PDB file of C-alpha atoms in Angstrom:
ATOM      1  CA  UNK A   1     -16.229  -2.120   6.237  1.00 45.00           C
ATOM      2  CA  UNK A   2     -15.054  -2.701  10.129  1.00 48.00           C
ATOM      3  CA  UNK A   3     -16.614  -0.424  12.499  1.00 50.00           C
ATOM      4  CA  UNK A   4     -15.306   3.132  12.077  1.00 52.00           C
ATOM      5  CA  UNK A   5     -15.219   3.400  16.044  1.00 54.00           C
ATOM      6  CA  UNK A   6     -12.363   1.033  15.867  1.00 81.00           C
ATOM      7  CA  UNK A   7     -10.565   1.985  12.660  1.00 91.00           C
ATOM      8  CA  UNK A   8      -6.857   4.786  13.865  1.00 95.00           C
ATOM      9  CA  UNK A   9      -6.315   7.486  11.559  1.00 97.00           C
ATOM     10  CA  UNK A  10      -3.119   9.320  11.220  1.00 97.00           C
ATOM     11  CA  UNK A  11      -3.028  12.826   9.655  1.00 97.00           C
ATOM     12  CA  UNK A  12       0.468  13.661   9.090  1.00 97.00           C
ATOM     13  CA  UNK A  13       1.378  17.504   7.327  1.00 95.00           C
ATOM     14  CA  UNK A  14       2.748  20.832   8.363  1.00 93.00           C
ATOM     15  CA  UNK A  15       0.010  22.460   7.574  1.00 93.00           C
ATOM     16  CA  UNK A  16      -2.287  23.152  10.628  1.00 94.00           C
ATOM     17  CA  UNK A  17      -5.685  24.494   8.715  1.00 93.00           C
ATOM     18  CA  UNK A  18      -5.580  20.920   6.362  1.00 93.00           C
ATOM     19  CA  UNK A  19      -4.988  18.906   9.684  1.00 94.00           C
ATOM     20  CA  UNK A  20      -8.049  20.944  11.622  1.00 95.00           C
ATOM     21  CA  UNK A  21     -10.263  20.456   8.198  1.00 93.00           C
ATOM     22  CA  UNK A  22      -9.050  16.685   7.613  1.00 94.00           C
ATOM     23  CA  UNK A  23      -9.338  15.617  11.960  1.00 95.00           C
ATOM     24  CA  UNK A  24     -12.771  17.443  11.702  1.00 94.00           C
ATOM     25  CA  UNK A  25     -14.091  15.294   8.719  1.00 93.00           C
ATOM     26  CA  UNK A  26     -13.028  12.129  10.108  1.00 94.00           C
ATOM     27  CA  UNK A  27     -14.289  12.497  13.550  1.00 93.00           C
ATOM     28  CA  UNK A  28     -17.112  13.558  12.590  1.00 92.00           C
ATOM     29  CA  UNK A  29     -17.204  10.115  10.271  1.00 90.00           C
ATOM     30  CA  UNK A  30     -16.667   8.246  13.734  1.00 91.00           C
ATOM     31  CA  UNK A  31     -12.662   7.520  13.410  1.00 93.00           C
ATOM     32  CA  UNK A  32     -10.702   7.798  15.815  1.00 95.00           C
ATOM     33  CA  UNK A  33      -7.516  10.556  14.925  1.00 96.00           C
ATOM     34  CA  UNK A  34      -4.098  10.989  15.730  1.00 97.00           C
ATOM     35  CA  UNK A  35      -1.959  14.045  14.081  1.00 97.00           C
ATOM     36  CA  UNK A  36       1.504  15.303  13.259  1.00 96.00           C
ATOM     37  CA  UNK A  37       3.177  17.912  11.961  1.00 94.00           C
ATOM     38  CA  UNK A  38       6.333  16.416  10.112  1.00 94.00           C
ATOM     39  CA  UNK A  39       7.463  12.945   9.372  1.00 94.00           C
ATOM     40  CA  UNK A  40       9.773  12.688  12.221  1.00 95.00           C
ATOM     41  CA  UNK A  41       6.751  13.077  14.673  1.00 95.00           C
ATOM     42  CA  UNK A  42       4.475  10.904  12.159  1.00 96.00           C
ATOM     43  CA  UNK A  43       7.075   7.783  12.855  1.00 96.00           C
ATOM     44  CA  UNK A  44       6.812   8.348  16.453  1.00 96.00           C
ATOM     45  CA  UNK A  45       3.498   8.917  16.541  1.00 97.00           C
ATOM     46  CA  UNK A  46       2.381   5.897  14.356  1.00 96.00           C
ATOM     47  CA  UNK A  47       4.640   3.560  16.383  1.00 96.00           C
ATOM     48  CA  UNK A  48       2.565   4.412  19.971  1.00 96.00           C
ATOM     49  CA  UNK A  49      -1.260   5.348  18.232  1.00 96.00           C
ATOM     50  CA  UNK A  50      -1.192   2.131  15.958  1.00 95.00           C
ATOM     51  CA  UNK A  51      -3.214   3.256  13.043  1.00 96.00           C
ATOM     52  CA  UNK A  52      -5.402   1.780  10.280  1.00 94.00           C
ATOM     53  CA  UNK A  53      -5.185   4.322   8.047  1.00 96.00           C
ATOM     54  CA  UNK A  54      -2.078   7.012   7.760  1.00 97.00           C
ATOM     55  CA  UNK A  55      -2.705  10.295   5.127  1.00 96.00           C
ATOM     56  CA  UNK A  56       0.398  11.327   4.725  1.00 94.00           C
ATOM     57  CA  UNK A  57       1.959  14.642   3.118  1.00 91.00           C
ATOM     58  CA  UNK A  58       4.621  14.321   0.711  1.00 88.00           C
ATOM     59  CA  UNK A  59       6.728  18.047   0.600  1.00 86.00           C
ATOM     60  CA  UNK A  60       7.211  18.434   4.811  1.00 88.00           C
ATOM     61  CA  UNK A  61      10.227  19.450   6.789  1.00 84.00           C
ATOM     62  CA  UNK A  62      12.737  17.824   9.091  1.00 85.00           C
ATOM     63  CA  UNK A  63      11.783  14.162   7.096  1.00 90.00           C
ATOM     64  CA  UNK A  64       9.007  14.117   3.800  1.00 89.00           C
ATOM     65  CA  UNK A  65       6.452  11.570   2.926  1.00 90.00           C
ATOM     66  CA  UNK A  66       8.477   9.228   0.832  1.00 89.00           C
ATOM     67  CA  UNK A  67      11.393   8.760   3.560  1.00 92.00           C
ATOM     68  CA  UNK A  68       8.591   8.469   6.416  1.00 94.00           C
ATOM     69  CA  UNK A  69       6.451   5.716   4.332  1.00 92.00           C
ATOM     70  CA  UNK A  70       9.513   4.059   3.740  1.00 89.00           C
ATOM     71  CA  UNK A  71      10.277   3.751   7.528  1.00 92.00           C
ATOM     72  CA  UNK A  72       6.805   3.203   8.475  1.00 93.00           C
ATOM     73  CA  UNK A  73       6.903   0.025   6.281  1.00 88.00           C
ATOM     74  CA  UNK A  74      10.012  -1.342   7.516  1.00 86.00           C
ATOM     75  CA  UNK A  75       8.235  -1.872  11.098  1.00 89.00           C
ATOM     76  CA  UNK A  76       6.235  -5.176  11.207  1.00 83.00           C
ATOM     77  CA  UNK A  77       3.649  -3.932  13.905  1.00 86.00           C
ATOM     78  CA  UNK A  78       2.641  -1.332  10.908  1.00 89.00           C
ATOM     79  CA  UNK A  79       2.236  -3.564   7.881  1.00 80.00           C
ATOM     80  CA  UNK A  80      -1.498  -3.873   7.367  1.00 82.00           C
ATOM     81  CA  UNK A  81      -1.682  -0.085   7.777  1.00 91.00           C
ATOM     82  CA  UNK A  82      -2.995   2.018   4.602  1.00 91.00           C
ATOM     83  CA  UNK A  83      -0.895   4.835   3.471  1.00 92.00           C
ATOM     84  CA  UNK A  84      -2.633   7.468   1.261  1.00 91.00           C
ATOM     85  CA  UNK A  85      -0.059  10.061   0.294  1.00 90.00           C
ATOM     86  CA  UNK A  86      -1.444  13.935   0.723  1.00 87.00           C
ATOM     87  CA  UNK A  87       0.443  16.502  -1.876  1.00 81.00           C
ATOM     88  CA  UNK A  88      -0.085  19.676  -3.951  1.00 76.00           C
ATOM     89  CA  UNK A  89       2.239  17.899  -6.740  1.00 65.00           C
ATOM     90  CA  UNK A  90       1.959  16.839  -9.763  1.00 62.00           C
ATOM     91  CA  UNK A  91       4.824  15.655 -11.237  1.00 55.00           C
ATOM     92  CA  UNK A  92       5.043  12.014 -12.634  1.00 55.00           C
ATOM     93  CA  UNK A  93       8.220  11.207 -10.230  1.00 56.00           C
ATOM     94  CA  UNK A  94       6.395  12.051  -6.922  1.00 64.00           C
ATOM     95  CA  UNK A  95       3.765   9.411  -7.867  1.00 64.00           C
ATOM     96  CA  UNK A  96       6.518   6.827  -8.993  1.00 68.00           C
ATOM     97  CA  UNK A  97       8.172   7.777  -5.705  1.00 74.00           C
ATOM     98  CA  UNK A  98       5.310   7.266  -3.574  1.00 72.00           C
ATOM     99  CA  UNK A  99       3.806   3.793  -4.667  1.00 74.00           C
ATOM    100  CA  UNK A 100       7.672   2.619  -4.786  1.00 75.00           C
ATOM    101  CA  UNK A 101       7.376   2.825  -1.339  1.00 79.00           C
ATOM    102  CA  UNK A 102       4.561   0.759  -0.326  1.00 79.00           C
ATOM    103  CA  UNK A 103       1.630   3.605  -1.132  1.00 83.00           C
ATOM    104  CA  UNK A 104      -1.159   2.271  -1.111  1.00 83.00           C
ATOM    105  CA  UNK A 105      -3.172   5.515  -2.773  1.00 82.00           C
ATOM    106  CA  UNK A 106      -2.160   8.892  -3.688  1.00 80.00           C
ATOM    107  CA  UNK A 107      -4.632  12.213  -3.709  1.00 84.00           C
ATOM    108  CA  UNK A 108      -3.565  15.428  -4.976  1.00 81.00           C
ATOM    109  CA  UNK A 109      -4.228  18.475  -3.221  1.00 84.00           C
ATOM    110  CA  UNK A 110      -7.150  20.273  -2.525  1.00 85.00           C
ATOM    111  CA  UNK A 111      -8.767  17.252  -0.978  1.00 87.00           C
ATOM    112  CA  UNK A 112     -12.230  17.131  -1.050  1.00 88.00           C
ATOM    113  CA  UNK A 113     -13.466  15.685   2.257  1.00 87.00           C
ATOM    114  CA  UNK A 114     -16.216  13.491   0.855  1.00 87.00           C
ATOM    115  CA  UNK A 115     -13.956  12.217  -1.370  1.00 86.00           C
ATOM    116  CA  UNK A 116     -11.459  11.167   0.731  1.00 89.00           C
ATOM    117  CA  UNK A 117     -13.836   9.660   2.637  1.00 90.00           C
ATOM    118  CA  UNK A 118     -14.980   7.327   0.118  1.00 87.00           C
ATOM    119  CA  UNK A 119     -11.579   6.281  -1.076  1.00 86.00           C
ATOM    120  CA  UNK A 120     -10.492   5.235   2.811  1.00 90.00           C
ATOM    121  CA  UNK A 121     -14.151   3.236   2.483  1.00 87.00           C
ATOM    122  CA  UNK A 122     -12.610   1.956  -0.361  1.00 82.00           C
ATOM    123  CA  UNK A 123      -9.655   0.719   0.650  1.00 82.00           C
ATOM    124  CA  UNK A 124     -11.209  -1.264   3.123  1.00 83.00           C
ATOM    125  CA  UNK A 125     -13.786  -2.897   0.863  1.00 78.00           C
ATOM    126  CA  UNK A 126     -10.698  -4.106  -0.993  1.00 73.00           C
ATOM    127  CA  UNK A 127      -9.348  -5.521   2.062  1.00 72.00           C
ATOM    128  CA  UNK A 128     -12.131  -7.367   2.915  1.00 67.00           C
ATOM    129  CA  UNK A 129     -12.571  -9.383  -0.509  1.00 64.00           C
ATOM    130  CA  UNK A 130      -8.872 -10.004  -0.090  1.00 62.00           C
ATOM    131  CA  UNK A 131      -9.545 -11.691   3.695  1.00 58.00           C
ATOM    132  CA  UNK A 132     -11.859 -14.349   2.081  1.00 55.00           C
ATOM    133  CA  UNK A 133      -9.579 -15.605   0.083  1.00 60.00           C
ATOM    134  CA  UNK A 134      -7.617 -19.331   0.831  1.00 62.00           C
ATOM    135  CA  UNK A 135      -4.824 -17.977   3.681  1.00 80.00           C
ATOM    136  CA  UNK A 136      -2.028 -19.730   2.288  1.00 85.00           C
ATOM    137  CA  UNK A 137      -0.772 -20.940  -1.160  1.00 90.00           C
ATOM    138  CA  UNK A 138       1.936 -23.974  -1.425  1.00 91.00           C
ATOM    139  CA  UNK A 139       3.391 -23.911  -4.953  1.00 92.00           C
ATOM    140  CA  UNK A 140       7.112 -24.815  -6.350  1.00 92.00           C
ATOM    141  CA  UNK A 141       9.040 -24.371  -3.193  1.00 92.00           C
ATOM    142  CA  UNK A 142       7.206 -21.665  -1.621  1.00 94.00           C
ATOM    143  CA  UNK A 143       4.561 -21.340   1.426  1.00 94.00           C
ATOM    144  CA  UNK A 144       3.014 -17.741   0.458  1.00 93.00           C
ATOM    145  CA  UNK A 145       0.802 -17.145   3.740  1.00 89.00           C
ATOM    146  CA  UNK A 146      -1.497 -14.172   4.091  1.00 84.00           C
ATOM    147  CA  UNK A 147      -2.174 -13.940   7.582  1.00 78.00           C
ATOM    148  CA  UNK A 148       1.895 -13.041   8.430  1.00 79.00           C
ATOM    149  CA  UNK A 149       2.348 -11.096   4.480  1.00 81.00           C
ATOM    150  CA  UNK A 150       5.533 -13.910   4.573  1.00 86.00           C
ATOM    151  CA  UNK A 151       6.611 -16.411   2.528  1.00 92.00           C
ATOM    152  CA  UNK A 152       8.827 -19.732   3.480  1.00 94.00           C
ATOM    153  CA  UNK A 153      11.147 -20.822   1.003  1.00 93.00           C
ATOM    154  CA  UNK A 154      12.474 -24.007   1.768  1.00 89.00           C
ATOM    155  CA  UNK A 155      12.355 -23.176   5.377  1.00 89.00           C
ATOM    156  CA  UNK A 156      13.821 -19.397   5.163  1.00 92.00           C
ATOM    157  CA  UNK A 157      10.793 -17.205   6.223  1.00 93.00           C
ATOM    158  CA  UNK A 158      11.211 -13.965   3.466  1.00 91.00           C
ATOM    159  CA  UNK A 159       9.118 -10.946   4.359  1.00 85.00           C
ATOM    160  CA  UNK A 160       7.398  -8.473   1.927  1.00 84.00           C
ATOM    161  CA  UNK A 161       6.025  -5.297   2.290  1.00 81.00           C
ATOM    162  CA  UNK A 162       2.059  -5.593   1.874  1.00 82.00           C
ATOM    163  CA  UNK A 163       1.909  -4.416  -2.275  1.00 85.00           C
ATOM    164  CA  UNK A 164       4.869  -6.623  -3.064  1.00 89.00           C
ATOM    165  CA  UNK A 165       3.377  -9.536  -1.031  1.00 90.00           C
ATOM    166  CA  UNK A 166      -0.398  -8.874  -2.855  1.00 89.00           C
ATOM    167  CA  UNK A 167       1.529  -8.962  -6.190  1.00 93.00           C
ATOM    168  CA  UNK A 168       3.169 -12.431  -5.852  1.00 95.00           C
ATOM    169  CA  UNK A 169      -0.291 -13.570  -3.644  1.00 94.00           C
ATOM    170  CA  UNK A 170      -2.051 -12.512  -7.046  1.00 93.00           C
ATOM    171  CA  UNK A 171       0.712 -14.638  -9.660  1.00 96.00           C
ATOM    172  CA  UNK A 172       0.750 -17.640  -7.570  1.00 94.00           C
ATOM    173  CA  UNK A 173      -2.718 -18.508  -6.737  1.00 91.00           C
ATOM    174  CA  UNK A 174      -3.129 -18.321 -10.871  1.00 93.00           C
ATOM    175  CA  UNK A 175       0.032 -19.682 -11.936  1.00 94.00           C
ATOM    176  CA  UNK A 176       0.882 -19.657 -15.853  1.00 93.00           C
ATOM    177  CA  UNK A 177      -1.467 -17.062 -16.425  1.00 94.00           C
ATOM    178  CA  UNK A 178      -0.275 -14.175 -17.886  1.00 95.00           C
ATOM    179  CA  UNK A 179      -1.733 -10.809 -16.838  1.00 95.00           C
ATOM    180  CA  UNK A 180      -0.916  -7.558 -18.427  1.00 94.00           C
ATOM    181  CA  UNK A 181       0.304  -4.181 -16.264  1.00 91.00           C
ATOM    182  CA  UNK A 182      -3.072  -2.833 -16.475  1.00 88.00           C
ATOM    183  CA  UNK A 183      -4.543  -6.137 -15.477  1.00 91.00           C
ATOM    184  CA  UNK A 184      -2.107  -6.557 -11.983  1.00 91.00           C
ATOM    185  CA  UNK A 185      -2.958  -2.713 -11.818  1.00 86.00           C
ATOM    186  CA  UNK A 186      -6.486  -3.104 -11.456  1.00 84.00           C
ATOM    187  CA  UNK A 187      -6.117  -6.439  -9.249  1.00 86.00           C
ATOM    188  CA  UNK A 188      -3.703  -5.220  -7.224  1.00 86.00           C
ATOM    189  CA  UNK A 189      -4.064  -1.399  -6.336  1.00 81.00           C
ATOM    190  CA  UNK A 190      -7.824  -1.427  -7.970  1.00 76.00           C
ATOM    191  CA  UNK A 191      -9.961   0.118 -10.303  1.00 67.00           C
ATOM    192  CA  UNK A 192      -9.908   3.650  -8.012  1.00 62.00           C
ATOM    193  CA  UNK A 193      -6.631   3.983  -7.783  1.00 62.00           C
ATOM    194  CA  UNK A 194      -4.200   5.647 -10.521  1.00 64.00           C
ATOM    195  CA  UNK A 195      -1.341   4.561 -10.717  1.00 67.00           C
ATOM    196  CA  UNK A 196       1.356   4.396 -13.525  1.00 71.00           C
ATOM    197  CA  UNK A 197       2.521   0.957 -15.155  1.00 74.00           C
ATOM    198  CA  UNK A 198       6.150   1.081 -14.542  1.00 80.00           C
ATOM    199  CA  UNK A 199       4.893   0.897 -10.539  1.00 82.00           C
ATOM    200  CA  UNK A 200       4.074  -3.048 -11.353  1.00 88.00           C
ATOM    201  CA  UNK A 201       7.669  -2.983 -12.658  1.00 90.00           C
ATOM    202  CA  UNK A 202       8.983  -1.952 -10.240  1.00 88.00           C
ATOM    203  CA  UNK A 203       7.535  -4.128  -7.362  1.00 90.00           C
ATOM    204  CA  UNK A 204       8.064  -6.820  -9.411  1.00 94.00           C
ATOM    205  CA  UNK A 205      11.655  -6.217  -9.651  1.00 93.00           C
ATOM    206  CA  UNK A 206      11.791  -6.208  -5.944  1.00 90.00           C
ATOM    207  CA  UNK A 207       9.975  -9.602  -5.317  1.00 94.00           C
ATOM    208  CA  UNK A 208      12.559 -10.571  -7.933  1.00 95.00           C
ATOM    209  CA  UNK A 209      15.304  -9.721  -5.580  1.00 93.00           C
ATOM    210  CA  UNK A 210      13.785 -10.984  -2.237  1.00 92.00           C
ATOM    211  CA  UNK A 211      12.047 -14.376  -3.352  1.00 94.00           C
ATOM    212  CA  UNK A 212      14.573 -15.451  -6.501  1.00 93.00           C
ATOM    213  CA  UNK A 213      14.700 -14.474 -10.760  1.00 92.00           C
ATOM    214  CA  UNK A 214      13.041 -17.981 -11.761  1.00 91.00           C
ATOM    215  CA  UNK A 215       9.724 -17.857 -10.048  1.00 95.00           C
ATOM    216  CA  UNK A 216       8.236 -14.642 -11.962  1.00 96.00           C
ATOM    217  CA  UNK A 217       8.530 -14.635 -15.899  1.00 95.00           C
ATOM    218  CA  UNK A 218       8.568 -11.466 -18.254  1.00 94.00           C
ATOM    219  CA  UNK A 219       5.998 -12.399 -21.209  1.00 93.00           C
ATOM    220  CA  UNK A 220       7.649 -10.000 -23.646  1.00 90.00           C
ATOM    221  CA  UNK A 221       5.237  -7.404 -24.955  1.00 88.00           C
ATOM    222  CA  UNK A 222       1.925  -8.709 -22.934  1.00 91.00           C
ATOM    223  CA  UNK A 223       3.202  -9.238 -19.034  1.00 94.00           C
ATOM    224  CA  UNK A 224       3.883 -11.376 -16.348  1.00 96.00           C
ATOM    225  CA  UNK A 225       2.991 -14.623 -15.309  1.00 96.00           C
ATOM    226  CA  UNK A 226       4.156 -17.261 -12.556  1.00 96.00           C
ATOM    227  CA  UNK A 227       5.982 -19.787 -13.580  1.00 93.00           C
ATOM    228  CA  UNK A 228       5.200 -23.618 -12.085  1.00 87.00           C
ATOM    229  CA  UNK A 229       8.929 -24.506 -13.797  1.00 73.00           C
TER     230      UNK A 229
END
């Protein structure tokens, strides 16, 4: 894991006594930490603090936590940043919600500290396995390159939002391999993490729409595989 002197965290909910309890923990871990108080501010704030790491409430006024990941994805200068969604709920469509998105972890309320702690440590670990690997993969018509999360197809440069892009990343580099939800699951959001199988539908769906139908193929009743053509 990088340095925790150097790693930003954001704590974003309207509740002051998680904040204090949650900005406590971490600086006494050694991260640096930025707060706000609804998802209005959060944008704002994100967009001048820069962080690594953004734990993010979902039920908030002015703006909640789905609307403010969404933004927070759509700027480029924020794409490597981890979003673990805060919230006291527990219903299956606040999950869906969240990892639709671009979540990259969800924790339901109380948090326990120590816990959290490890699952930021986490996240990074993951990261770092993922940096090792070859930084770009040339295959059909596409230029998938990890350092910019882009892909060139035939010249057009597409960008994905970081789950999407790890999805595709994933396919490619074993192409006509067929991997089940629970295997992409486990690859791409790992072992730590729960998260439901229609998520991987979903994202696939959208790399569908960005990238083209023919590139991505539905193995009925096992998965999804890439497809050299």
């Amino acid at each position: 894991m990088a340095d925790k002197q150097k790693i930003k965290v954001l704590v974003v909910d309207d509740e002051p006594d998680i904040v204090e309890i949650l900005k406590y923990n971490l600086q006494k871990e050694g991260y640096e930490v930025a707060t706000a108080e609804d998802g209005i501010k959060a944008v704002k704030t994100a967009i001048k603090f820069q962080p690594d790491v953004i734990l993010l409430d979902i039920m908030m006024p002015n703006q909640d936590g789905v609307e403010t990941c969404l933004q927070i994805r759509q700027i480029p200068e924020l794409k490597h940043a981890f979003i673990i969604f805060l919230t006291a709920r527990m219903e299956e469509y606040s999950e869906v919600a969240a990892f639709d998105v671009g979540a990259d972890d969800y924790i339901t309320k109380p948090i326990k500290p120590r816990a959290l702690m490890s699952r930021i440590a986490a996240l990074f670990r993951r990261e770092s396995k993922k940096e090792q690997e070859q930084a770009q993969i040339k295959i059909r018509d596409l230029v998938i390159d990890r350092g910019s999360y882009t892909i060139d197809k035939s010249g057009k440069t597409i960008t994905l939002p970081k789950k999407e892009f790890e999805l595709l990343y994933f396919l490619a580099k074993n192409p006509n391999m067929v991997f089940s939800r629970d295997e992409l699951l486990h690859n791409i959001w790992g072992s730590d993490v729960f998260v439901l199988a229609r998520t991987v539908d979903v994202h696939i769906r959208k790399v569908r729409e960005k990238i083209g139908e023919d590139y991505i193929t539905t193995v009925k009743g096992v998965g999804y595989k890439f497809d050299l053509g």
